[in-house]
mmCIF file of C-alpha atoms and ligand atoms in Angstrom:
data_model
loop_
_atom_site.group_PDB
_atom_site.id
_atom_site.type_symbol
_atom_site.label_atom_id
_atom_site.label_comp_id
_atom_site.label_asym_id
_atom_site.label_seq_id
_atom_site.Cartn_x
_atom_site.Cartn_y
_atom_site.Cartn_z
ATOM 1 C CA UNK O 958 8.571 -5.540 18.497
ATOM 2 C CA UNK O 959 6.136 -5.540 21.325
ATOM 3 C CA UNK O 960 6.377 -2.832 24.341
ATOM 4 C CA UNK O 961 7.133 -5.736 26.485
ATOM 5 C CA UNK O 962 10.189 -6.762 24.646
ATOM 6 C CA UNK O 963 11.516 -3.274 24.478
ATOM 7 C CA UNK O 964 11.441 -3.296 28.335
ATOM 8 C CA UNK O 965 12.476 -6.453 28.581
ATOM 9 C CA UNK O 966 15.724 -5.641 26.451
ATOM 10 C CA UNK O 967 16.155 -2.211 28.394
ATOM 11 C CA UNK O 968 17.545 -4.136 30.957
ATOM 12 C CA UNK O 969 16.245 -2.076 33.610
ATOM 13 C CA UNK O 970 17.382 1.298 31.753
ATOM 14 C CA UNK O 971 14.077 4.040 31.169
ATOM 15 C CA UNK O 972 13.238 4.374 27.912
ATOM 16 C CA UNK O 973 11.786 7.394 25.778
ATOM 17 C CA UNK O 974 8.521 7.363 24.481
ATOM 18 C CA UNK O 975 5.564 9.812 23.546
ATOM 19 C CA UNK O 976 2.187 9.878 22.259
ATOM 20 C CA UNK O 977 0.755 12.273 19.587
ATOM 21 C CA UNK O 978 -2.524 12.918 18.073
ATOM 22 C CA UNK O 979 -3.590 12.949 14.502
ATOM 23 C CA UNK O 980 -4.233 16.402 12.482
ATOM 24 C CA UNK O 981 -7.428 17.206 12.205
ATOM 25 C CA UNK O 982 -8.698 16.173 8.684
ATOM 26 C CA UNK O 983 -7.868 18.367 6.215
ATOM 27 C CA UNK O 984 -4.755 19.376 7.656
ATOM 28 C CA UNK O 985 -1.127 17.732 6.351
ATOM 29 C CA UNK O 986 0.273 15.093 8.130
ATOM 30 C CA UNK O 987 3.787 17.132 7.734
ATOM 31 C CA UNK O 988 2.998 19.556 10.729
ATOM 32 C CA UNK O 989 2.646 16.005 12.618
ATOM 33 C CA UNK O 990 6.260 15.128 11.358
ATOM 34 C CA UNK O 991 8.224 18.538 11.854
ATOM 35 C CA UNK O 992 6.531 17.110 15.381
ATOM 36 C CA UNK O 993 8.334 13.531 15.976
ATOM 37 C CA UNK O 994 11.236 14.474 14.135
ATOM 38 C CA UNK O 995 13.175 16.606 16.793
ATOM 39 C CA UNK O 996 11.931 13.899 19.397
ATOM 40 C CA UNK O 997 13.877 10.743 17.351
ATOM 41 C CA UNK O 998 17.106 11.487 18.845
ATOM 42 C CA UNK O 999 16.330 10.146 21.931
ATOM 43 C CA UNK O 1000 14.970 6.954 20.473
ATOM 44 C CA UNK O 1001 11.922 6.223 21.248
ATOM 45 C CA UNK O 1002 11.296 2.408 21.299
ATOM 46 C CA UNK O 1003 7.487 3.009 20.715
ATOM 47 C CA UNK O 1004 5.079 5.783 19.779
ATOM 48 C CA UNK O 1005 1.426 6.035 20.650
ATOM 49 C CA UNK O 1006 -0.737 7.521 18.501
ATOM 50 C CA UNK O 1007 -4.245 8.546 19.775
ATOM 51 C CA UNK O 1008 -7.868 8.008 18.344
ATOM 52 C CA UNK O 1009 -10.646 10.636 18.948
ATOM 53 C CA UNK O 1010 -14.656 10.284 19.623
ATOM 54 C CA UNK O 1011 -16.531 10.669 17.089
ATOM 55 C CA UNK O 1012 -18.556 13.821 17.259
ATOM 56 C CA UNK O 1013 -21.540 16.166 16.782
ATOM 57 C CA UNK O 1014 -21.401 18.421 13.839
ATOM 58 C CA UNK O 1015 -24.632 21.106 13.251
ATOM 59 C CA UNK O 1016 -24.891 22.469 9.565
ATOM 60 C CA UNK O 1017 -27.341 24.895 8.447
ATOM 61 C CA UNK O 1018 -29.424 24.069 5.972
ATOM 62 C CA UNK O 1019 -32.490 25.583 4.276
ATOM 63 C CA UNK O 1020 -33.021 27.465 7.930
ATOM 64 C CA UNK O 1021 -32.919 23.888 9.662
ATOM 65 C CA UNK O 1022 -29.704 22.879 11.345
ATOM 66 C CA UNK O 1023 -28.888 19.291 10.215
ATOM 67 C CA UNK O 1024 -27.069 17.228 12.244
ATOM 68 C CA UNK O 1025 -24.296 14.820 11.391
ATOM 69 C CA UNK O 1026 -21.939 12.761 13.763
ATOM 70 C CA UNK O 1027 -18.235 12.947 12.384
ATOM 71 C CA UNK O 1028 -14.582 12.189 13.544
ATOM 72 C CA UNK O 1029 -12.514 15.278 13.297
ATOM 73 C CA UNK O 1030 -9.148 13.074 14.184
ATOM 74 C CA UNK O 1031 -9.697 10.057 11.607
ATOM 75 C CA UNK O 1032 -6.486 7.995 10.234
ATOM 76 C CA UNK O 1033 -4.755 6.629 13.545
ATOM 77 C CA UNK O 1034 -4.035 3.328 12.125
ATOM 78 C CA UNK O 1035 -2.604 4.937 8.729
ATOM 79 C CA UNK O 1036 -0.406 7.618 10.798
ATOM 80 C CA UNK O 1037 0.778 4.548 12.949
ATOM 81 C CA UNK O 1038 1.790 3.111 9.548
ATOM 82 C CA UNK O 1039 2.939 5.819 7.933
ATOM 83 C CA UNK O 1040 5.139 6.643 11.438
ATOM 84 C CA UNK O 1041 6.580 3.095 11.222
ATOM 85 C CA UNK O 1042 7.509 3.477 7.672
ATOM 86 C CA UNK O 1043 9.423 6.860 7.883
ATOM 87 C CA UNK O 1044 10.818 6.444 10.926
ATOM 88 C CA UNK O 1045 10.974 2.777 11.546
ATOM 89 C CA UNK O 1046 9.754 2.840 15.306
ATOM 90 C CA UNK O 1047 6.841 0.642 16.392
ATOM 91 C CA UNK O 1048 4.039 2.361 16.938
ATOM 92 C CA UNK O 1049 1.128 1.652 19.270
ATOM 93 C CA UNK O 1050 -2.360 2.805 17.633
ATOM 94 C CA UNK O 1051 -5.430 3.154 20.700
ATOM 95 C CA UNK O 1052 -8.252 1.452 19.444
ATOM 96 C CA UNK O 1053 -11.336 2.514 21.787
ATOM 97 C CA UNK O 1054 -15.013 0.930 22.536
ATOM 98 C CA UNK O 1055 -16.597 4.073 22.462
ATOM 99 C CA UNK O 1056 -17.905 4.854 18.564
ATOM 100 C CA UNK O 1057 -16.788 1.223 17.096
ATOM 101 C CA UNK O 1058 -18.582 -1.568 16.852
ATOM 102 C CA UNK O 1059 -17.211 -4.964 17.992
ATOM 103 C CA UNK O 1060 -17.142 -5.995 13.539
ATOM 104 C CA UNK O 1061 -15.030 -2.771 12.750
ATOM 105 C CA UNK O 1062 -12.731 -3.034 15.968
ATOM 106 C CA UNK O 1063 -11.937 -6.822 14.118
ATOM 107 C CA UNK O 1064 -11.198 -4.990 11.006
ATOM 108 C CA UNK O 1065 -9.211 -2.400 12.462
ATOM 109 C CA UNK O 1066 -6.876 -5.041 14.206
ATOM 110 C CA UNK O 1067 -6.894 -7.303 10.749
ATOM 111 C CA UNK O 1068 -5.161 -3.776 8.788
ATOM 112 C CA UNK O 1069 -2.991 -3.471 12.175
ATOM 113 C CA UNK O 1070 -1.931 -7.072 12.194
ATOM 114 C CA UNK O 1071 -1.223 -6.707 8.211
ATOM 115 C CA UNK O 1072 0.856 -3.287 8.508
ATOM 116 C CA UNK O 1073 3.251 -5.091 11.103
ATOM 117 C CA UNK O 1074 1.699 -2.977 14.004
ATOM 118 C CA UNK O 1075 2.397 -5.571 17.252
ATOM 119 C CA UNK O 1076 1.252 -3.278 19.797
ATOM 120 C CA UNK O 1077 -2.463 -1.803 20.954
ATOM 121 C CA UNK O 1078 -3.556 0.210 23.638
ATOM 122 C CA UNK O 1079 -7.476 -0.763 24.443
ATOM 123 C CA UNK O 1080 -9.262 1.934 25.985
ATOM 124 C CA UNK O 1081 -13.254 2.532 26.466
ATOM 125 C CA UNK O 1082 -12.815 6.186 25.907
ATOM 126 C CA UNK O 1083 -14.984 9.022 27.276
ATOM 127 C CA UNK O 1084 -18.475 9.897 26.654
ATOM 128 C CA UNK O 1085 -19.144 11.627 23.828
ATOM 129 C CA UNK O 1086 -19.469 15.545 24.549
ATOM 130 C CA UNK O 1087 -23.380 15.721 24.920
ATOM 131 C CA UNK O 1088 -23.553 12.760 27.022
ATOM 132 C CA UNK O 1089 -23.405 12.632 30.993
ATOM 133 C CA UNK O 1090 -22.129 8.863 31.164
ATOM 134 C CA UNK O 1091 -20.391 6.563 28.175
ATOM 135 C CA UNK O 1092 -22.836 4.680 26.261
ATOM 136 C CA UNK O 1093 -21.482 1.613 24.188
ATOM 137 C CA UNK O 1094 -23.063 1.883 20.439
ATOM 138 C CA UNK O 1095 -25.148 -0.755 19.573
ATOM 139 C CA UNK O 1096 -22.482 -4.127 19.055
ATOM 140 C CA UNK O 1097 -20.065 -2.161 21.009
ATOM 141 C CA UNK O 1098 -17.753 -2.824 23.599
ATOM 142 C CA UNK O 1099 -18.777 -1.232 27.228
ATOM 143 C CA UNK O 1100 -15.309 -1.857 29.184
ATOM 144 C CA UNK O 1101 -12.198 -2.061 28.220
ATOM 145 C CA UNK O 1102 -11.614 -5.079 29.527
ATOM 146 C CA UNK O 1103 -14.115 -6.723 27.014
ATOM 147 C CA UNK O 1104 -12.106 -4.586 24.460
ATOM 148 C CA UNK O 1105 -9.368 -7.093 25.732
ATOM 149 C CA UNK O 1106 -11.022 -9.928 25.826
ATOM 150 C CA UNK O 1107 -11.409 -9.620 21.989
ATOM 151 C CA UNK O 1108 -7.958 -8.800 21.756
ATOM 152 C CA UNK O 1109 -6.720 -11.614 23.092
ATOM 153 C CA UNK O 1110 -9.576 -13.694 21.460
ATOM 154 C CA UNK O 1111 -8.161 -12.585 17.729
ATOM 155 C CA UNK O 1112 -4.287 -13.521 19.091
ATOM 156 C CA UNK O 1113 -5.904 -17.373 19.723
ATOM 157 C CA UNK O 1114 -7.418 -17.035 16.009
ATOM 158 C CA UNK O 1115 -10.822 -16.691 17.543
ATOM 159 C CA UNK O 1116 -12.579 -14.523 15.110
ATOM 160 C CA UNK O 1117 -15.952 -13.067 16.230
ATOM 161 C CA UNK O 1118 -18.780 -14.549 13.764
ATOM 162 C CA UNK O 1119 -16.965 -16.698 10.785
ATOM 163 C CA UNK O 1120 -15.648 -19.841 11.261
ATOM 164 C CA UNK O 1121 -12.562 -19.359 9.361
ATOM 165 C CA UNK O 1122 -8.933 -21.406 9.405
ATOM 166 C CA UNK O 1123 -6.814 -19.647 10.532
ATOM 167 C CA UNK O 1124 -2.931 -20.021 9.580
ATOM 168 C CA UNK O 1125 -1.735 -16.483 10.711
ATOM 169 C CA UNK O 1126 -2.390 -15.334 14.619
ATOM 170 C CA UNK O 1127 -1.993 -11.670 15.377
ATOM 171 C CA UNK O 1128 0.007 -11.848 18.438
ATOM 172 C CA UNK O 1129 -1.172 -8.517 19.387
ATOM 173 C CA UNK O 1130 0.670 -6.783 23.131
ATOM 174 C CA UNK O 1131 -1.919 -4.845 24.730
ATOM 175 C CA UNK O 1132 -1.632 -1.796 26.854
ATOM 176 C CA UNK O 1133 -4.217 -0.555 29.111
ATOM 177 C CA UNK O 1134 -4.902 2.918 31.361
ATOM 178 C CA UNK O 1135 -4.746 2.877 34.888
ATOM 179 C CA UNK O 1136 -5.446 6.102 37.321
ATOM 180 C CA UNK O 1137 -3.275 6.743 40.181
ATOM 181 C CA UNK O 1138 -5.627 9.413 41.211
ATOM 182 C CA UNK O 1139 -8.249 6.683 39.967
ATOM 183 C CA UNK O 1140 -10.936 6.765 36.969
ATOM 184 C CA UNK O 1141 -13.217 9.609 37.453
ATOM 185 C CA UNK O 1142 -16.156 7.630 37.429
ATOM 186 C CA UNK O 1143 -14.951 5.136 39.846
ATOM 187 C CA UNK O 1144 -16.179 4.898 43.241
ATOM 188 C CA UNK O 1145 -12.961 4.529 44.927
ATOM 189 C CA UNK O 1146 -9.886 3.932 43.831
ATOM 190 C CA UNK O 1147 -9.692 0.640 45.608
ATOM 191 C CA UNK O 1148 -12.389 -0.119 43.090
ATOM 192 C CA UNK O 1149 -10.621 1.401 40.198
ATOM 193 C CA UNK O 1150 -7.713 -0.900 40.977
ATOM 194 C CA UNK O 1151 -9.788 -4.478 41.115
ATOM 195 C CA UNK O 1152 -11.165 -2.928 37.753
ATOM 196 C CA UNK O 1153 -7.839 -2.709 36.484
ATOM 197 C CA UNK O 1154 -6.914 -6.486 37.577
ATOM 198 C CA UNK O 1155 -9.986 -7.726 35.437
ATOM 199 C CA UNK O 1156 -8.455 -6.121 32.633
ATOM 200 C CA UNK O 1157 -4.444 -7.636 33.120
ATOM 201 C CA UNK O 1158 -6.658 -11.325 33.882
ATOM 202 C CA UNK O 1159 -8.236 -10.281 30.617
ATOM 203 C CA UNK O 1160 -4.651 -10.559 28.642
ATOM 204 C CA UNK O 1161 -3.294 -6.784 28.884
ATOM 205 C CA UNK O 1162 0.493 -6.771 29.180
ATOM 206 C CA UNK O 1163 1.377 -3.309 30.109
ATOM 207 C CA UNK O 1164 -0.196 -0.307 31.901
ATOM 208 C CA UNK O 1165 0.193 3.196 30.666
ATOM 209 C CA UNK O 1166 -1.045 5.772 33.431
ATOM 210 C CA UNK O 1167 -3.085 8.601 33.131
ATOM 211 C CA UNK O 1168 -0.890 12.318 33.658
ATOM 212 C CA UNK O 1169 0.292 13.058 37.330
ATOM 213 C CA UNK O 1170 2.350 16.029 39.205
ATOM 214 C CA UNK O 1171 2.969 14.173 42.218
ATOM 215 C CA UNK O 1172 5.386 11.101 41.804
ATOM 216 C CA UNK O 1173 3.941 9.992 45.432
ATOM 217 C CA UNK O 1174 0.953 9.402 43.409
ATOM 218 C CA UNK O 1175 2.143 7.114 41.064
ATOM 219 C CA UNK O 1176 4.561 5.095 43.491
ATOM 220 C CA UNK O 1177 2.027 4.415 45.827
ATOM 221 C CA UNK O 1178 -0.357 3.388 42.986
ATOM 222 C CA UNK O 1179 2.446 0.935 41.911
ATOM 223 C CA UNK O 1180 2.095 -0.476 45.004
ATOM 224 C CA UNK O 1181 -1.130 -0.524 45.110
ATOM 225 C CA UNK O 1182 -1.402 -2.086 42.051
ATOM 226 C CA UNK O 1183 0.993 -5.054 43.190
ATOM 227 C CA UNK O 1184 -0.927 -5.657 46.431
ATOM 228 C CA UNK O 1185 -3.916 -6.301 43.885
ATOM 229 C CA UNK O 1186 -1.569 -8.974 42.390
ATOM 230 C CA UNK O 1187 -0.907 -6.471 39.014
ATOM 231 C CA UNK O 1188 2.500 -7.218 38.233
ATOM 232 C CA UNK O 1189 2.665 -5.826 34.629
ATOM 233 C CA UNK O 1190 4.960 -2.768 33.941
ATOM 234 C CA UNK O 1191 2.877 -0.004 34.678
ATOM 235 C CA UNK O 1192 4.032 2.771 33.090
ATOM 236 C CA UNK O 1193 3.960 6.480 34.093
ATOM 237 C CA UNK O 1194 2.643 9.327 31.887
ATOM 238 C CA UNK O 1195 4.135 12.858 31.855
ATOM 239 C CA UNK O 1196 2.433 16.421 31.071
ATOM 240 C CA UNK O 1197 4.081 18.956 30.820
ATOM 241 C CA UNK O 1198 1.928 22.012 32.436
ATOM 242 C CA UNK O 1199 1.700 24.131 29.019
ATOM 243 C CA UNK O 1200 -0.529 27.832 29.646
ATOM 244 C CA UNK O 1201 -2.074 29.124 33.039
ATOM 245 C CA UNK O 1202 -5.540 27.376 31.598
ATOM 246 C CA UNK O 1203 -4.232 24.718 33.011
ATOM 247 C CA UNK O 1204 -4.555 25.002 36.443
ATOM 248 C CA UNK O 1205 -8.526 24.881 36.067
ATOM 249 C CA UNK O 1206 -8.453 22.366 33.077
ATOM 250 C CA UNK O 1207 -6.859 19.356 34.056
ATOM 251 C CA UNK O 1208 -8.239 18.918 37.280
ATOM 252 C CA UNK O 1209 -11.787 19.410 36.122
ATOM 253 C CA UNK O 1210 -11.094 17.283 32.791
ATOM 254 C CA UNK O 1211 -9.244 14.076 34.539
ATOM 255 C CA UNK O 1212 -10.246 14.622 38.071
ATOM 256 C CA UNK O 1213 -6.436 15.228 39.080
ATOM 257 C CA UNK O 1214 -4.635 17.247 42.210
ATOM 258 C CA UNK O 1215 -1.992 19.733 41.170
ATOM 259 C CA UNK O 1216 0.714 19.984 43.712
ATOM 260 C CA UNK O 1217 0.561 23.637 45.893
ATOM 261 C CA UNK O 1218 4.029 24.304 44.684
ATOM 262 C CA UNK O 1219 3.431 23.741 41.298
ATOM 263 C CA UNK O 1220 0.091 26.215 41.072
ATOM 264 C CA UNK O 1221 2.153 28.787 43.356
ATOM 265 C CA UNK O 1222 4.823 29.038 40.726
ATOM 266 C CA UNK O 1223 2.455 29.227 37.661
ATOM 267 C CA UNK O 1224 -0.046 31.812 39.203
ATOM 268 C CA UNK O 1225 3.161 33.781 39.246
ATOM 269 C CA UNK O 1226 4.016 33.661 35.656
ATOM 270 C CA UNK O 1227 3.359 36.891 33.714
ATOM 271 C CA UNK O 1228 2.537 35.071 30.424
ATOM 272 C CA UNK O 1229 1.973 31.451 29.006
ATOM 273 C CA UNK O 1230 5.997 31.599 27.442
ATOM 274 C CA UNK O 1231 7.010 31.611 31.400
ATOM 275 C CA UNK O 1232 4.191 28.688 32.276
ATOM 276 C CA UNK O 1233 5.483 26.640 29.340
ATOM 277 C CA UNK O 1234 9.065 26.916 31.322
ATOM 278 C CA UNK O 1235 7.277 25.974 34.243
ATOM 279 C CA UNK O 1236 5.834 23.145 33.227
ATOM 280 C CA UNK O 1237 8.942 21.971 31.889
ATOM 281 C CA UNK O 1238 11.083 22.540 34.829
ATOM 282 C CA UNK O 1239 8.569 20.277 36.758
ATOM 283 C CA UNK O 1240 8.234 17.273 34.479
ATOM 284 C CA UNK O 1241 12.292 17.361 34.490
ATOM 285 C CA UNK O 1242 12.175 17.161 38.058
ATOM 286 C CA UNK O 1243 9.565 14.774 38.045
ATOM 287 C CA UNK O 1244 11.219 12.846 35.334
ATOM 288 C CA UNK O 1245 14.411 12.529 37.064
ATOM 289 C CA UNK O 1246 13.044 11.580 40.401
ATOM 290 C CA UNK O 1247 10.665 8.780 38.673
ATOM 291 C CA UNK O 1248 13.942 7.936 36.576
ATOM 292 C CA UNK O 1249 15.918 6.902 40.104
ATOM 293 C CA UNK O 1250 13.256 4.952 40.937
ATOM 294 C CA UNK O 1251 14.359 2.619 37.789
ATOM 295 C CA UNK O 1252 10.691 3.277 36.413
ATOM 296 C CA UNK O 1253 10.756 1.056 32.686
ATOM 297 C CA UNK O 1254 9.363 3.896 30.443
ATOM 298 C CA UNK O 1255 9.129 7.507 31.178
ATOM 299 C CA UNK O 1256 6.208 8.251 28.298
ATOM 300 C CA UNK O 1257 5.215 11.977 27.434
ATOM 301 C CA UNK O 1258 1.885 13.570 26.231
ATOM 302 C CA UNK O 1259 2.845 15.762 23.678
ATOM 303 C CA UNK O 1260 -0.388 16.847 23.020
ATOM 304 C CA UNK O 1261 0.707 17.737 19.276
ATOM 305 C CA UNK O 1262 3.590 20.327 20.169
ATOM 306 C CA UNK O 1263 7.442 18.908 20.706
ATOM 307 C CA UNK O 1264 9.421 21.869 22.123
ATOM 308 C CA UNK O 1265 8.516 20.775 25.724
ATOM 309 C CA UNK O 1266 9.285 17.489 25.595
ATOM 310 C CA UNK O 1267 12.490 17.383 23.562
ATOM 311 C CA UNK O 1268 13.445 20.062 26.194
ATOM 312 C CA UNK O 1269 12.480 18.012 29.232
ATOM 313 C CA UNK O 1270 14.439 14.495 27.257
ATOM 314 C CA UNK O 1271 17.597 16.877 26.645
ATOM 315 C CA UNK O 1272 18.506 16.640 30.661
ATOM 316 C CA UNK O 1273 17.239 12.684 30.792
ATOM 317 C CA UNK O 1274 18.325 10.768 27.712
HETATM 318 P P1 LIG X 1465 -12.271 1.171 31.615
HETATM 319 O O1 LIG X 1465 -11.086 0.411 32.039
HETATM 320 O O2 LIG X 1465 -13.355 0.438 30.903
HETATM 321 O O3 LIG X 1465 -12.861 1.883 32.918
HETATM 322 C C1 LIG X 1465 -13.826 2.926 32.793
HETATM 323 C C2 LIG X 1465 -14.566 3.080 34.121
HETATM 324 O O4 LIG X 1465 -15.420 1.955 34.328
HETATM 325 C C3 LIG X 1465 -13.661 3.137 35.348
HETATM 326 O O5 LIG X 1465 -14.240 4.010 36.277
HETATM 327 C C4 LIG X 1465 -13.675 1.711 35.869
HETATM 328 O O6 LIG X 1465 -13.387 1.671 37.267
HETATM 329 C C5 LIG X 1465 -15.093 1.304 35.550
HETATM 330 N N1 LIG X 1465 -15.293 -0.134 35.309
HETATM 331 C C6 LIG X 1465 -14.492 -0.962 34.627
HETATM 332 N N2 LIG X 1465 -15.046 -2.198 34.550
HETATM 333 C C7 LIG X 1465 -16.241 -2.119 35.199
HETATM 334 C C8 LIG X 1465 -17.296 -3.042 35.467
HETATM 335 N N3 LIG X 1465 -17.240 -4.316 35.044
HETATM 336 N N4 LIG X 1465 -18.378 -2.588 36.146
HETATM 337 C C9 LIG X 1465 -18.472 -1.303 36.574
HETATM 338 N N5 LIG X 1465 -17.489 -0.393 36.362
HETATM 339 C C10 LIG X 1465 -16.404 -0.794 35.673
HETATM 340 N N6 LIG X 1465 -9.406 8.455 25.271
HETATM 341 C C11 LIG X 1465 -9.663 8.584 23.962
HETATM 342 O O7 LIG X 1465 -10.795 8.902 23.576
HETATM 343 N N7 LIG X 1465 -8.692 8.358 23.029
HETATM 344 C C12 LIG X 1465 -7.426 7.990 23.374
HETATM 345 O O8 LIG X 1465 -6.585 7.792 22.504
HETATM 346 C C13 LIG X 1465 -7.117 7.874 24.755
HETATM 347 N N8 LIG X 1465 -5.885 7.518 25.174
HETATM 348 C C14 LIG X 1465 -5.624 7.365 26.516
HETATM 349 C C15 LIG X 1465 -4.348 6.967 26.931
HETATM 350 C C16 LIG X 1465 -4.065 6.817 28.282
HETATM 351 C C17 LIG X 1465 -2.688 6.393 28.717
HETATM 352 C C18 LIG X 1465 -5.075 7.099 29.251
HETATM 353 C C19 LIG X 1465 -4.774 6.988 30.722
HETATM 354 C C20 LIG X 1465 -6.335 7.488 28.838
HETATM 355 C C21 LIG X 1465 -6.640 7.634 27.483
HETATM 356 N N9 LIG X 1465 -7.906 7.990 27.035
HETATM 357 C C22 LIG X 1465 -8.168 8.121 25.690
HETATM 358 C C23 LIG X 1465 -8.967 8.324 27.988
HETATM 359 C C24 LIG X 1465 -9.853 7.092 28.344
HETATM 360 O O9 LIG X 1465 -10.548 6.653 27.207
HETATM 361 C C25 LIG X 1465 -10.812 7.560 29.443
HETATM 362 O O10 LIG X 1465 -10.113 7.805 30.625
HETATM 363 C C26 LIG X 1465 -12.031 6.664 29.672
HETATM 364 O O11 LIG X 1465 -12.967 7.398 30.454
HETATM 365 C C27 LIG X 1465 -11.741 5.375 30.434
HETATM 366 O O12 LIG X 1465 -11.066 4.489 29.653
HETATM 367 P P2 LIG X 1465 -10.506 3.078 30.267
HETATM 368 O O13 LIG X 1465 -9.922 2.349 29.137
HETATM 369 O O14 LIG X 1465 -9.677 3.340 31.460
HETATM 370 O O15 LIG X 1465 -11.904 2.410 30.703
#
């Protein structure tokens, strides 16, 4: 079922959902299922499953270092499958510009559209770690609203170079990211926000957000965002603050503000056990505040680990 319909159905109640990202290869895909499975309780309509940048890899050979480009993170469309099958929950695979070309994007939303998988986020992704700004690859996407644009092409049985007849039309829902601190790279976010109309004109359904500790943030970005004429659900994404790292991480990573109270309270922790507690006792507060507000999904980065967020959904759902 589409993330739409879930909300739609919710009838105004929040629903549970989470993302995770895939092992790194090599590793079993039960460490990513000991994961989800304390999380299914609270019934997650939907869970996102991220894709990573291809990378860099230097190997030394005959005193040379050779280089070869690699993904560390492959599989997201098999885990999404693999997810739906064991669990049966819809899962929403991201399928980024950055890395793919515009050919294997269509191929990666054929296997999608013949697993049953109804439900995409479309992101551009970030540059890759040795470059300053994103660079499409050669036949690849630059925005993600062109990501769209194909998306939404492939629903009308617009395939990109054959001229094929088509008796099956994906029928794809498509998320997208929005900033309520706005895109790092974006002049303002006034900007950010027109940038994120294009994209809902372009055919995206839903918004996800990108992680914020103050819910002022994110209500005044809904706003925002309707003044723009975005009238989507725009839904808001939780972190739970996990080690004292943190405080320096996020906000030179994503370009966010952490709240004074919030870095008072974790420069006082003694150890990363008493951040972790931290970090949940804000997103519960968050949670619940954001909750009240009627907000349609409350959706947590898990960032691989559960304990946090099935303690954080134990006093919500
Ligand atoms: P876009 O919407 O294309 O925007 C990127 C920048 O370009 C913005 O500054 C925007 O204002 C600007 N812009 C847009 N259109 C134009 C235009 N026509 N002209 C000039 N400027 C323009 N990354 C991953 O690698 N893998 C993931 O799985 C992943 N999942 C994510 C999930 C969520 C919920 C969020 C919020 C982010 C996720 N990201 C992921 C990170 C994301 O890829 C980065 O934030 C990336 O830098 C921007 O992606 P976007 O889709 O928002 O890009």
């Amino acid at each position: 079922m589409k993330v739409t319909d879930h909300i739609k159905n919710a009838n105004g109640k929040t629903l549970f959902s989470f993302e995770i990202i895939p092992p790194k290869k090599g590793n079993s895909i039960q460490q990513l299922y000991n994961n989800i499975d304390p999380l299914m309780e609270f019934n997650p309509p939907f869970i996102d499953v991220t894709t990573s940048r291809e990378e860099y890899l230097y190997i030394e050979k005959d005193g040379l270092l050779d280089r070869k480009i690699t993904r560390m993170r492959p599989g997201t469309v098999g885990i999404c499958a693999a997810i739906s099958h064991k669990y049966n929950v819809d899962t929403v695979p991201h399928v980024l510009c950055g890395g793919f070309t515009k050919e294997e994007t269509e191929y990666l939303l054929v296997d999608c559209h013949y697993l049953g998988i109804h439900n995409v986020m479309a992101l551009r992704g970030d540059a890759m770690k040795h470059e300053q700004y994103f660079k499409a690859c050669e036949g690849g996407h630059q925005f993600a609203k062109e990501l769209v644009g194909q998306i939404q092409n492939l629903n009308k049985g617009q395939y990109l170079h054959d001229v094929v007849e088509v008796d099956d039309k994906s029928d794809f829902c498509i998320g997208v990211a929005g900033y309520p601190e706005k895109h790092l790279e974006a002049p303002s976010l006034k900007t950010d926000l027109k940038r994120l109309k294009e994209k809902i004109d372009a055919g995206a359904d839903y918004v996800v957000t990108q992680m914020f500790f103050d819910n002022q943030k994110y209500f005044e970005f809904v706003e925002a965002a309707k003044a723009e004429g975005i009238n989507v659900p725009i839904i808001p994404g939780i972190k739970p603050l996990a080690v004292k790292r943190h405080l320096q991480l996020l906000p030179q990573v994503f370009k966010i503000d952490l709240p004074e109270d919030l870095i008072d309270a974790v420069e006082t922790c003694k150890n990363n056990q008493q951040v972790r507690q931290v970090g949940v006792e804000w997103a519960i507060q968050q949670s619940k505040e954001l909750q009240d507000a009627g907000v349609p999904v409350l959706h947590y980065y898990s960032m691989g680990k559960s304990d946090n967020v099935k303690a954080i959904a134990s006093e919500l759902f």
